[in-house]
mmCIF file with all atom_site columns, C-alpha atoms in Angstrom:
data_model
loop_
_atom_site.group_PDB
_atom_site.id
_atom_site.type_symbol
_atom_site.label_atom_id
_atom_site.label_alt_id
_atom_site.label_comp_id
_atom_site.label_asym_id
_atom_site.label_entity_id
_atom_site.label_seq_id
_atom_site.pdbx_PDB_ins_code
_atom_site.Cartn_x
_atom_site.Cartn_y
_atom_site.Cartn_z
_atom_site.occupancy
_atom_site.B_iso_or_equiv
_atom_site.pdbx_formal_charge
_atom_site.auth_seq_id
_atom_site.auth_comp_id
_atom_site.auth_asym_id
_atom_site.auth_atom_id
_atom_site.pdbx_PDB_model_num
ATOM 1   C CA . MET A 1 1   ? -41.041 58.963 34.191 1.00 51.00 ? 290 MET A CA 1
ATOM 2   C CA . SER A 1 2   ? -44.385 59.868 32.644 1.00 63.00 ? 291 SER A CA 1
ATOM 3   C CA . ILE A 1 3   ? -46.110 57.580 30.184 1.00 75.00 ? 292 ILE A CA 1
ATOM 4   C CA . SER A 1 4   ? -47.111 58.844 26.757 1.00 70.00 ? 293 SER A CA 1
ATOM 5   C CA . SER A 1 5   ? -50.897 59.117 26.456 1.00 90.00 ? 294 SER A CA 1
ATOM 6   C CA . SER A 1 6   ? -50.936 57.444 23.039 1.00 92.00 ? 295 SER A CA 1
ATOM 7   C CA . THR A 1 7   ? -48.850 55.006 21.048 1.00 96.00 ? 296 THR A CA 1
ATOM 8   C CA . GLU A 1 8   ? -49.035 52.792 17.992 1.00 97.00 ? 297 GLU A CA 1
ATOM 9   C CA . THR A 1 9   ? -48.258 49.603 19.950 1.00 98.00 ? 298 THR A CA 1
ATOM 10  C CA . LEU A 1 10  ? -48.649 49.101 23.680 1.00 98.00 ? 299 LEU A CA 1
ATOM 11  C CA . ILE A 1 11  ? -46.686 46.128 25.013 1.00 98.00 ? 300 ILE A CA 1
ATOM 12  C CA . VAL A 1 12  ? -47.908 44.822 28.363 1.00 97.00 ? 301 VAL A CA 1
ATOM 13  C CA . GLY A 1 13  ? -45.149 42.794 30.007 1.00 98.00 ? 302 GLY A CA 1
ATOM 14  C CA . GLY A 1 14  ? -41.431 43.483 30.273 1.00 98.00 ? 303 GLY A CA 1
ATOM 15  C CA . GLY A 1 15  ? -40.057 39.956 30.220 1.00 97.00 ? 304 GLY A CA 1
ATOM 16  C CA . LEU A 1 16  ? -37.987 38.471 27.416 1.00 97.00 ? 305 LEU A CA 1
ATOM 17  C CA . SER A 1 17  ? -40.918 38.378 24.967 1.00 96.00 ? 306 SER A CA 1
ATOM 18  C CA . GLY A 1 18  ? -42.035 41.947 25.600 1.00 98.00 ? 307 GLY A CA 1
ATOM 19  C CA . LEU A 1 19  ? -38.501 43.370 25.466 1.00 98.00 ? 308 LEU A CA 1
ATOM 20  C CA . SER A 1 20  ? -37.667 41.374 22.325 1.00 97.00 ? 309 SER A CA 1
ATOM 21  C CA . LEU A 1 21  ? -40.756 42.788 20.616 1.00 98.00 ? 310 LEU A CA 1
ATOM 22  C CA . ALA A 1 22  ? -39.830 46.291 21.786 1.00 98.00 ? 311 ALA A CA 1
ATOM 23  C CA . ALA A 1 23  ? -36.319 45.873 20.317 1.00 97.00 ? 312 ALA A CA 1
ATOM 24  C CA . ARG A 1 24  ? -37.766 44.703 17.005 1.00 96.00 ? 313 ARG A CA 1
ATOM 25  C CA . LEU A 1 25  ? -40.215 47.617 16.837 1.00 98.00 ? 314 LEU A CA 1
ATOM 26  C CA . ALA A 1 26  ? -37.401 50.053 17.721 1.00 97.00 ? 315 ALA A CA 1
ATOM 27  C CA . ASP A 1 27  ? -35.200 48.559 14.970 1.00 96.00 ? 316 ASP A CA 1
ATOM 28  C CA . GLU A 1 28  ? -38.078 49.145 12.517 1.00 97.00 ? 317 GLU A CA 1
ATOM 29  C CA . GLY A 1 29  ? -38.550 52.743 13.720 1.00 97.00 ? 318 GLY A CA 1
ATOM 30  C CA . ARG A 1 30  ? -42.051 51.974 15.044 1.00 97.00 ? 319 ARG A CA 1
ATOM 31  C CA . ASP A 1 31  ? -43.761 53.745 17.932 1.00 97.00 ? 320 ASP A CA 1
ATOM 32  C CA . PHE A 1 32  ? -44.360 51.734 21.124 1.00 98.00 ? 321 PHE A CA 1
ATOM 33  C CA . GLN A 1 33  ? -44.646 51.954 24.893 1.00 97.00 ? 322 GLN A CA 1
ATOM 34  C CA . LEU A 1 34  ? -43.885 49.031 27.222 1.00 98.00 ? 323 LEU A CA 1
ATOM 35  C CA . LEU A 1 35  ? -45.515 48.638 30.643 1.00 97.00 ? 324 LEU A CA 1
ATOM 36  C CA . GLU A 1 36  ? -44.168 46.225 33.263 1.00 97.00 ? 325 GLU A CA 1
ATOM 37  C CA . ALA A 1 37  ? -46.058 45.606 36.518 1.00 96.00 ? 326 ALA A CA 1
ATOM 38  C CA . ARG A 1 38  ? -42.972 44.758 38.579 1.00 96.00 ? 327 ARG A CA 1
ATOM 39  C CA . GLU A 1 39  ? -40.263 47.175 39.680 1.00 96.00 ? 328 GLU A CA 1
ATOM 40  C CA . ARG A 1 40  ? -37.801 45.475 37.319 1.00 96.00 ? 329 ARG A CA 1
ATOM 41  C CA . PHE A 1 41  ? -37.682 44.081 33.795 1.00 97.00 ? 330 PHE A CA 1
ATOM 42  C CA . GLY A 1 42  ? -37.071 40.422 33.040 1.00 96.00 ? 331 GLY A CA 1
ATOM 43  C CA . GLY A 1 43  ? -40.270 38.645 34.062 1.00 95.00 ? 332 GLY A CA 1
ATOM 44  C CA . ARG A 1 44  ? -39.322 35.102 35.050 1.00 93.00 ? 333 ARG A CA 1
ATOM 45  C CA . ILE A 1 45  ? -35.657 35.852 34.316 1.00 94.00 ? 334 ILE A CA 1
ATOM 46  C CA . LEU A 1 46  ? -33.844 36.895 37.465 1.00 91.00 ? 335 LEU A CA 1
ATOM 47  C CA . SER A 1 47  ? -30.143 36.637 38.195 1.00 88.00 ? 336 SER A CA 1
ATOM 48  C CA . HIS A 1 48  ? -28.698 37.381 41.636 1.00 87.00 ? 337 HIS A CA 1
ATOM 49  C CA . GLY A 1 49  ? -25.241 38.869 42.107 1.00 82.00 ? 338 GLY A CA 1
ATOM 50  C CA . GLN A 1 50  ? -22.967 41.224 40.188 1.00 74.00 ? 339 GLN A CA 1
ATOM 51  C CA . GLY A 1 51  ? -21.394 41.035 36.713 1.00 63.00 ? 340 GLY A CA 1
ATOM 52  C CA . VAL A 1 52  ? -20.281 37.553 35.658 1.00 63.00 ? 341 VAL A CA 1
ATOM 53  C CA . GLY A 1 53  ? -20.760 36.340 39.251 1.00 73.00 ? 342 GLY A CA 1
ATOM 54  C CA . ARG A 1 54  ? -24.533 36.151 38.831 1.00 79.00 ? 343 ARG A CA 1
ATOM 55  C CA . VAL A 1 55  ? -26.570 33.061 39.662 1.00 82.00 ? 344 VAL A CA 1
ATOM 56  C CA . ASP A 1 56  ? -29.716 32.433 37.627 1.00 86.00 ? 345 ASP A CA 1
ATOM 57  C CA . LEU A 1 57  ? -32.821 32.068 39.776 1.00 86.00 ? 346 LEU A CA 1
ATOM 58  C CA . GLY A 1 58  ? -35.133 31.678 36.783 1.00 87.00 ? 347 GLY A CA 1
ATOM 59  C CA . PRO A 1 59  ? -34.399 30.320 33.307 1.00 89.00 ? 348 PRO A CA 1
ATOM 60  C CA . ALA A 1 60  ? -30.734 29.390 33.067 1.00 88.00 ? 349 ALA A CA 1
ATOM 61  C CA . TRP A 1 61  ? -30.200 27.318 29.911 1.00 90.00 ? 350 TRP A CA 1
ATOM 62  C CA . PHE A 1 62  ? -30.804 27.418 26.202 1.00 94.00 ? 351 PHE A CA 1
ATOM 63  C CA . TRP A 1 63  ? -29.959 24.996 23.426 1.00 93.00 ? 352 TRP A CA 1
ATOM 64  C CA . ARG A 1 64  ? -28.432 25.313 19.971 1.00 90.00 ? 353 ARG A CA 1
ATOM 65  C CA . GLY A 1 65  ? -31.855 24.590 18.448 1.00 91.00 ? 354 GLY A CA 1
ATOM 66  C CA . GLN A 1 66  ? -33.191 27.954 19.688 1.00 94.00 ? 355 GLN A CA 1
ATOM 67  C CA . PRO A 1 67  ? -32.256 30.359 16.870 1.00 94.00 ? 356 PRO A CA 1
ATOM 68  C CA . ARG A 1 68  ? -34.032 33.424 18.295 1.00 94.00 ? 357 ARG A CA 1
ATOM 69  C CA . ILE A 1 69  ? -32.093 33.273 21.558 1.00 95.00 ? 358 ILE A CA 1
ATOM 70  C CA . ALA A 1 70  ? -28.864 32.611 19.640 1.00 94.00 ? 359 ALA A CA 1
ATOM 71  C CA . ALA A 1 71  ? -29.580 35.632 17.407 1.00 95.00 ? 360 ALA A CA 1
ATOM 72  C CA . LEU A 1 72  ? -30.059 37.893 20.439 1.00 96.00 ? 361 LEU A CA 1
ATOM 73  C CA . VAL A 1 73  ? -26.892 36.561 22.079 1.00 96.00 ? 362 VAL A CA 1
ATOM 74  C CA . HIS A 1 74  ? -24.990 37.314 18.847 1.00 96.00 ? 363 HIS A CA 1
ATOM 75  C CA . LYS A 1 75  ? -26.654 40.733 18.325 1.00 95.00 ? 364 LYS A CA 1
ATOM 76  C CA . PHE A 1 76  ? -25.583 41.939 21.777 1.00 96.00 ? 365 PHE A CA 1
ATOM 77  C CA . GLY A 1 77  ? -22.162 40.255 21.783 1.00 97.00 ? 366 GLY A CA 1
ATOM 78  C CA . LEU A 1 78  ? -22.940 38.142 24.836 1.00 97.00 ? 367 LEU A CA 1
ATOM 79  C CA . THR A 1 79  ? -20.849 35.112 25.716 1.00 95.00 ? 368 THR A CA 1
ATOM 80  C CA . ALA A 1 80  ? -22.448 31.673 25.779 1.00 95.00 ? 369 ALA A CA 1
ATOM 81  C CA . PHE A 1 81  ? -20.723 28.649 27.266 1.00 93.00 ? 370 PHE A CA 1
ATOM 82  C CA . GLU A 1 82  ? -21.483 24.935 27.664 1.00 91.00 ? 371 GLU A CA 1
ATOM 83  C CA . GLN A 1 83  ? -23.168 23.912 30.898 1.00 87.00 ? 372 GLN A CA 1
ATOM 84  C CA . HIS A 1 84  ? -20.802 21.922 33.086 1.00 81.00 ? 373 HIS A CA 1
ATOM 85  C CA . THR A 1 85  ? -22.427 18.511 33.535 1.00 79.00 ? 374 THR A CA 1
ATOM 86  C CA . ASN A 1 86  ? -20.094 16.432 35.708 1.00 78.00 ? 375 ASN A CA 1
ATOM 87  C CA . GLY A 1 87  ? -18.958 16.812 39.297 1.00 80.00 ? 376 GLY A CA 1
ATOM 88  C CA . ALA A 1 88  ? -20.536 18.083 42.492 1.00 82.00 ? 377 ALA A CA 1
ATOM 89  C CA . PHE A 1 89  ? -23.690 20.174 42.359 1.00 77.00 ? 378 PHE A CA 1
ATOM 90  C CA . LEU A 1 90  ? -26.347 21.595 44.656 1.00 77.00 ? 379 LEU A CA 1
ATOM 91  C CA . PHE A 1 91  ? -30.093 21.383 44.160 1.00 77.00 ? 380 PHE A CA 1
ATOM 92  C CA . GLU A 1 92  ? -33.240 22.130 46.111 1.00 80.00 ? 381 GLU A CA 1
ATOM 93  C CA . ASP A 1 93  ? -35.528 19.152 46.664 1.00 85.00 ? 382 ASP A CA 1
ATOM 94  C CA . GLU A 1 94  ? -39.341 19.186 46.751 1.00 89.00 ? 383 GLU A CA 1
ATOM 95  C CA . SER A 1 95  ? -39.369 19.937 50.490 1.00 90.00 ? 384 SER A CA 1
ATOM 96  C CA . GLY A 1 96  ? -37.124 22.993 50.044 1.00 87.00 ? 385 GLY A CA 1
ATOM 97  C CA . ARG A 1 97  ? -33.939 21.441 51.463 1.00 90.00 ? 386 ARG A CA 1
ATOM 98  C CA . VAL A 1 98  ? -30.682 22.121 49.644 1.00 89.00 ? 387 VAL A CA 1
ATOM 99  C CA . GLN A 1 99  ? -28.955 18.861 48.727 1.00 86.00 ? 388 GLN A CA 1
ATOM 100 C CA . ARG A 1 100 ? -25.441 18.149 47.457 1.00 87.00 ? 389 ARG A CA 1
ATOM 101 C CA . ALA A 1 101 ? -24.870 15.393 44.909 1.00 83.00 ? 390 ALA A CA 1
ATOM 102 C CA . ASN A 1 102 ? -22.181 14.119 42.569 1.00 81.00 ? 391 ASN A CA 1
ATOM 103 C CA . GLY A 1 103 ? -22.536 12.844 39.050 1.00 72.00 ? 392 GLY A CA 1
ATOM 104 C CA . ASP A 1 104 ? -24.114 13.817 35.769 1.00 70.00 ? 393 ASP A CA 1
ATOM 105 C CA . LEU A 1 105 ? -26.326 16.897 35.955 1.00 69.00 ? 394 LEU A CA 1
ATOM 106 C CA . GLY A 1 106 ? -28.244 15.773 32.860 1.00 71.00 ? 395 GLY A CA 1
ATOM 107 C CA . MET A 1 107 ? -28.016 19.057 30.966 1.00 77.00 ? 396 MET A CA 1
ATOM 108 C CA . ALA A 1 108 ? -25.465 17.925 28.373 1.00 79.00 ? 397 ALA A CA 1
ATOM 109 C CA . GLY A 1 109 ? -25.530 20.134 25.295 1.00 85.00 ? 398 GLY A CA 1
ATOM 110 C CA . SER A 1 110 ? -27.197 23.069 27.016 1.00 91.00 ? 399 SER A CA 1
ATOM 111 C CA . LEU A 1 111 ? -25.705 26.560 26.998 1.00 93.00 ? 400 LEU A CA 1
ATOM 112 C CA . ARG A 1 112 ? -25.505 29.279 29.656 1.00 92.00 ? 401 ARG A CA 1
ATOM 113 C CA . LEU A 1 113 ? -24.813 32.999 29.416 1.00 94.00 ? 402 LEU A CA 1
ATOM 114 C CA . ALA A 1 114 ? -21.872 34.696 31.103 1.00 92.00 ? 403 ALA A CA 1
ATOM 115 C CA . GLY A 1 115 ? -23.456 37.078 33.593 1.00 91.00 ? 404 GLY A CA 1
ATOM 116 C CA . GLY A 1 116 ? -26.627 34.995 33.734 1.00 91.00 ? 405 GLY A CA 1
ATOM 117 C CA . PHE A 1 117 ? -29.729 35.312 31.600 1.00 93.00 ? 406 PHE A CA 1
ATOM 118 C CA . ALA A 1 118 ? -30.255 38.775 33.099 1.00 93.00 ? 407 ALA A CA 1
ATOM 119 C CA . ALA A 1 119 ? -27.327 39.887 30.907 1.00 94.00 ? 408 ALA A CA 1
ATOM 120 C CA . LEU A 1 120 ? -29.678 39.445 27.945 1.00 96.00 ? 409 LEU A CA 1
ATOM 121 C CA . ILE A 1 121 ? -32.407 41.481 29.688 1.00 97.00 ? 410 ILE A CA 1
ATOM 122 C CA . ASP A 1 122 ? -29.857 44.208 30.509 1.00 96.00 ? 411 ASP A CA 1
ATOM 123 C CA . ALA A 1 123 ? -28.670 44.318 26.879 1.00 97.00 ? 412 ALA A CA 1
ATOM 124 C CA . LEU A 1 124 ? -32.235 44.574 25.556 1.00 98.00 ? 413 LEU A CA 1
ATOM 125 C CA . CYS A 1 125 ? -33.069 47.401 27.983 1.00 98.00 ? 414 CYS A CA 1
ATOM 126 C CA . ASP A 1 126 ? -29.812 49.248 27.276 1.00 97.00 ? 415 ASP A CA 1
ATOM 127 C CA . GLY A 1 127 ? -30.651 49.309 23.557 1.00 96.00 ? 416 GLY A CA 1
ATOM 128 C CA . LEU A 1 128 ? -34.081 50.907 24.024 1.00 97.00 ? 417 LEU A CA 1
ATOM 129 C CA . GLN A 1 129 ? -35.147 54.494 24.679 1.00 96.00 ? 418 GLN A CA 1
ATOM 130 C CA . LYS A 1 130 ? -35.810 54.819 28.421 1.00 96.00 ? 419 LYS A CA 1
ATOM 131 C CA . ASP A 1 131 ? -38.895 57.007 27.896 1.00 95.00 ? 420 ASP A CA 1
ATOM 132 C CA . ARG A 1 132 ? -40.625 54.030 26.233 1.00 96.00 ? 421 ARG A CA 1
ATOM 133 C CA . LEU A 1 133 ? -40.002 51.601 29.144 1.00 97.00 ? 422 LEU A CA 1
ATOM 134 C CA . HIS A 1 134 ? -42.070 51.833 32.321 1.00 96.00 ? 423 HIS A CA 1
ATOM 135 C CA . VAL A 1 135 ? -41.789 49.690 35.464 1.00 96.00 ? 424 VAL A CA 1
ATOM 136 C CA . SER A 1 136 ? -44.226 49.519 38.392 1.00 96.00 ? 425 SER A CA 1
ATOM 137 C CA . GLN A 1 137 ? -47.137 50.091 36.003 1.00 96.00 ? 426 GLN A CA 1
ATOM 138 C CA . PRO A 1 138 ? -49.567 47.177 36.341 1.00 96.00 ? 427 PRO A CA 1
ATOM 139 C CA . VAL A 1 139 ? -52.320 47.349 33.746 1.00 96.00 ? 428 VAL A CA 1
ATOM 140 C CA . GLN A 1 140 ? -55.741 47.172 35.332 1.00 94.00 ? 429 GLN A CA 1
ATOM 141 C CA . SER A 1 141 ? -58.010 47.207 32.295 1.00 94.00 ? 430 SER A CA 1
ATOM 142 C CA . ILE A 1 142 ? -57.986 47.127 28.513 1.00 95.00 ? 431 ILE A CA 1
ATOM 143 C CA . ARG A 1 143 ? -61.006 48.419 26.644 1.00 93.00 ? 432 ARG A CA 1
ATOM 144 C CA . LYS A 1 144 ? -61.768 48.489 22.923 1.00 92.00 ? 433 LYS A CA 1
ATOM 145 C CA . THR A 1 145 ? -63.059 51.877 21.863 1.00 89.00 ? 434 THR A CA 1
ATOM 146 C CA . GLU A 1 146 ? -64.290 53.145 18.516 1.00 86.00 ? 435 GLU A CA 1
ATOM 147 C CA . THR A 1 147 ? -60.905 54.800 17.923 1.00 88.00 ? 436 THR A CA 1
ATOM 148 C CA . GLY A 1 148 ? -58.577 52.063 19.186 1.00 93.00 ? 437 GLY A CA 1
ATOM 149 C CA . ILE A 1 149 ? -57.736 50.463 22.493 1.00 95.00 ? 438 ILE A CA 1
ATOM 150 C CA . LEU A 1 150 ? -57.546 52.184 25.866 1.00 95.00 ? 439 LEU A CA 1
ATOM 151 C CA . ALA A 1 151 ? -55.412 50.666 28.620 1.00 96.00 ? 440 ALA A CA 1
ATOM 152 C CA . THR A 1 152 ? -55.568 51.939 32.200 1.00 95.00 ? 441 THR A CA 1
ATOM 153 C CA . THR A 1 153 ? -52.918 51.276 34.850 1.00 95.00 ? 442 THR A CA 1
ATOM 154 C CA . ASP A 1 154 ? -53.373 50.859 38.596 1.00 93.00 ? 443 ASP A CA 1
ATOM 155 C CA . SER A 1 155 ? -51.958 54.378 39.032 1.00 90.00 ? 444 SER A CA 1
ATOM 156 C CA . GLY A 1 156 ? -54.718 55.796 36.821 1.00 90.00 ? 445 GLY A CA 1
ATOM 157 C CA . SER A 1 157 ? -52.630 56.507 33.731 1.00 91.00 ? 446 SER A CA 1
ATOM 158 C CA . SER A 1 158 ? -54.443 55.873 30.445 1.00 93.00 ? 447 SER A CA 1
ATOM 159 C CA . ILE A 1 159 ? -52.770 54.988 27.169 1.00 96.00 ? 448 ILE A CA 1
ATOM 160 C CA . GLN A 1 160 ? -54.584 54.975 23.829 1.00 96.00 ? 449 GLN A CA 1
ATOM 161 C CA . ALA A 1 161 ? -53.084 52.485 21.353 1.00 97.00 ? 450 ALA A CA 1
ATOM 162 C CA . ALA A 1 162 ? -53.786 51.191 17.870 1.00 96.00 ? 451 ALA A CA 1
ATOM 163 C CA . ARG A 1 163 ? -52.866 47.712 19.123 1.00 96.00 ? 452 ARG A CA 1
ATOM 164 C CA . VAL A 1 164 ? -51.992 46.030 22.406 1.00 95.00 ? 453 VAL A CA 1
ATOM 165 C CA . VAL A 1 165 ? -49.695 43.027 22.750 1.00 96.00 ? 454 VAL A CA 1
ATOM 166 C CA . LEU A 1 166 ? -49.985 40.988 25.940 1.00 96.00 ? 455 LEU A CA 1
ATOM 167 C CA . ALA A 1 167 ? -46.505 39.569 26.545 1.00 97.00 ? 456 ALA A CA 1
ATOM 168 C CA . LEU A 1 168 ? -47.645 37.874 29.742 1.00 94.00 ? 457 LEU A CA 1
ATOM 169 C CA . PRO A 1 169 ? -48.172 34.405 31.134 1.00 91.00 ? 458 PRO A CA 1
ATOM 170 C CA . THR A 1 170 ? -51.728 33.265 30.400 1.00 89.00 ? 459 THR A CA 1
ATOM 171 C CA . ARG A 1 171 ? -52.690 33.214 34.089 1.00 90.00 ? 460 ARG A CA 1
ATOM 172 C CA . VAL A 1 172 ? -51.684 36.874 34.422 1.00 90.00 ? 461 VAL A CA 1
ATOM 173 C CA . ALA A 1 173 ? -53.418 37.945 31.204 1.00 88.00 ? 462 ALA A CA 1
ATOM 174 C CA . ALA A 1 174 ? -56.601 36.195 32.410 1.00 86.00 ? 463 ALA A CA 1
ATOM 175 C CA . SER A 1 175 ? -56.690 38.482 35.467 1.00 88.00 ? 464 SER A CA 1
ATOM 176 C CA . LEU A 1 176 ? -56.965 41.687 33.386 1.00 88.00 ? 465 LEU A CA 1
ATOM 177 C CA . ALA A 1 177 ? -60.331 43.374 32.916 1.00 88.00 ? 466 ALA A CA 1
ATOM 178 C CA . ILE A 1 178 ? -60.685 43.277 29.131 1.00 87.00 ? 467 ILE A CA 1
ATOM 179 C CA . SER A 1 179 ? -63.840 44.608 27.501 1.00 86.00 ? 468 SER A CA 1
ATOM 180 C CA . ARG A 1 180 ? -64.958 45.438 24.018 1.00 71.00 ? 469 ARG A CA 1
ATOM 181 C CA . VAL A 1 181 ? -67.323 48.200 22.968 1.00 59.00 ? 470 VAL A CA 1
ATOM 182 C CA . LEU A 1 182 ? -69.853 47.235 20.320 1.00 54.00 ? 471 LEU A CA 1
ATOM 183 C CA . PRO A 1 183 ? -69.781 49.376 17.164 1.00 59.00 ? 472 PRO A CA 1
ATOM 184 C CA . THR A 1 184 ? -72.271 52.270 17.140 1.00 63.00 ? 473 THR A CA 1
ATOM 185 C CA . HIS A 1 185 ? -74.574 50.649 14.567 1.00 61.00 ? 474 HIS A CA 1
ATOM 186 C CA . PHE A 1 186 ? -75.048 47.642 16.901 1.00 53.00 ? 475 PHE A CA 1
ATOM 187 C CA . ARG A 1 187 ? -75.696 49.819 19.964 1.00 50.00 ? 476 ARG A CA 1
ATOM 188 C CA . ALA A 1 188 ? -78.327 51.873 18.096 1.00 56.00 ? 477 ALA A CA 1
ATOM 189 C CA . ALA A 1 189 ? -80.453 48.801 17.286 1.00 51.00 ? 478 ALA A CA 1
#
């Protein structure tokens, strides 16, 4: 799918933050494009399996004191349930060995999502126009111009935007080539 050459807001990063912003902008009728470097949306959120039989491999829990997550769960009609905290469980130790233990898991009061956290990512994506969402589009550089901001992807696509939002982990954002052009009156001096 081709990327629009200009947009009001360019969102770089298709994890929970980037998709949540995209949903909010869409609800407000605002123009945006979202670029995700990976071949899938979700960022750190990844669930393996099908339907409600998914296992979370990234974030798995949320708590009642997280109103934004609760609002998204409610908005999309997802089902939250209490984390089971007693009984047998498996975990991976620091050496990478899978261990089995019995007892209290220590996550009392936490909530899970039926279908894994990826169910939330799926719901966010399903509610957005597909021509505004782009996977496998790593941003290479972001440059301030006199007319806005120009972002260039590894594939050579360029997108002019009024604003760019980096919905990325700091270590990833730090790897981007970001430059700023001085205003004409400074360059003429």
